[in-house]
Short mmCIF file of C-alpha atoms in Angstrom, two decimals:
data_model
loop_
_atom_site.label_atom_id
_atom_site.label_comp_id
_atom_site.label_asym_id
_atom_site.label_seq_id
_atom_site.Cartn_x
_atom_site.Cartn_y
_atom_site.Cartn_z
CA MET A 1 127.75 104.81 149.37
CA SER A 2 124.10 105.52 148.51
CA ASP A 3 121.58 103.10 149.04
CA GLU A 4 121.03 102.69 145.29
CA LEU A 5 124.54 100.98 144.99
CA THR A 6 124.10 98.41 147.57
CA PHE A 7 120.95 96.65 146.11
CA THR A 8 121.05 94.20 143.11
CA GLN A 9 119.27 95.66 140.13
CA HIS A 10 116.57 93.67 138.37
CA TYR A 11 116.46 93.73 134.65
CA ARG A 12 113.81 91.87 132.81
CA ILE A 13 113.76 91.14 129.06
CA PRO A 14 110.65 91.80 127.48
CA LYS A 15 109.26 88.73 125.96
CA GLU A 16 109.40 88.53 122.24
CA GLU A 17 105.99 88.05 120.56
CA ILE A 18 105.77 84.66 119.10
CA LEU A 19 104.40 85.03 115.51
CA THR A 20 102.70 82.25 113.60
CA VAL A 21 103.54 81.86 109.89
CA ASP A 22 100.19 83.44 108.96
CA LYS A 23 100.77 86.46 111.14
CA ILE A 24 104.25 86.92 109.71
CA ILE A 25 102.81 86.92 106.17
CA GLU A 26 100.14 89.52 107.24
CA LYS A 27 102.78 91.74 108.81
CA VAL A 28 105.20 91.44 105.85
CA TYR A 29 102.10 92.03 103.26
CA ALA A 30 101.06 95.21 105.31
CA ALA A 31 104.53 96.69 105.27
CA LEU A 32 104.93 96.06 101.57
CA ALA A 33 101.69 97.52 100.79
CA GLU A 34 102.52 100.67 102.86
CA LYS A 35 105.71 101.11 101.00
CA GLY A 36 103.88 101.03 97.70
CA TYR A 37 105.09 97.62 96.55
CA ASP A 38 102.87 94.81 95.06
CA PRO A 39 103.15 92.56 98.07
CA VAL A 40 102.18 89.28 96.03
CA ASN A 41 104.94 89.96 93.54
CA GLN A 42 107.60 90.73 96.18
CA ILE A 43 106.75 87.70 98.39
CA VAL A 44 106.79 85.40 95.24
CA GLY A 45 110.02 86.85 94.34
CA TYR A 46 111.48 86.16 97.77
CA ILE A 47 110.06 82.62 97.76
CA MET A 48 111.39 81.85 94.38
CA SER A 49 114.91 83.21 94.73
CA GLY A 50 115.51 83.13 98.43
CA ASP A 51 116.85 86.79 98.07
CA PRO A 52 115.58 88.78 101.10
CA THR A 53 116.08 91.94 99.34
CA TYR A 54 112.64 91.41 97.71
CA ILE A 55 111.28 92.25 101.10
CA THR A 56 111.30 95.58 102.55
CA SER A 57 113.12 96.23 105.94
CA TYR A 58 110.35 98.70 106.85
CA ARG A 59 108.67 97.44 110.05
CA ASN A 60 111.19 94.50 110.28
CA ALA A 61 109.35 92.91 107.46
CA ARG A 62 112.59 91.31 106.06
CA GLY A 63 113.49 90.27 109.61
CA LEU A 64 110.27 88.61 110.10
CA ILE A 65 110.05 86.70 106.98
CA THR A 66 113.61 85.41 107.13
CA LYS A 67 112.58 83.63 110.49
CA VAL A 68 110.36 81.23 108.43
CA GLU A 69 111.45 78.78 105.94
CA ARG A 70 110.44 79.39 102.44
CA ASP A 71 108.81 75.94 102.24
CA GLU A 72 106.73 76.78 105.18
CA LEU A 73 105.47 79.97 103.32
CA ILE A 74 104.33 77.78 100.50
CA GLU A 75 102.86 75.33 102.73
CA GLU A 76 100.72 78.06 104.37
CA ALA A 77 99.64 79.60 101.10
CA ILE A 78 98.60 76.18 99.50
CA SER A 79 96.72 75.21 102.89
CA PHE A 80 94.94 78.53 102.81
CA TYR A 81 94.06 78.17 99.38
CA ILE A 82 92.87 74.50 99.65
CA ASN A 83 90.90 75.14 102.87
CA ASN A 84 89.19 78.39 101.48
CA LYS A 85 88.60 77.63 97.88
CA LEU A 86 88.33 73.82 97.46
CA LYS A 87 86.71 72.81 100.40
CA LYS A 88 83.36 74.42 99.93
#
């Protein structure tokens, strides 16, 4: 037997990047814009209906946005608005 078959092979699974809700929104927004969609309309359509087909699968945007509960997306948007528009 060759030496390669006598040793245990090591396999390391790369760690998945942990994304925050705001980073997911940024990535989804960018993917939608790159594909020529109106990102705000598409994201609102997804939030209102729950239908993931509002979000393109380009750059795994659909997979990313479905990792976040829709109420979390609304919470992030409202928090951002309040913190950046109302608290001046």
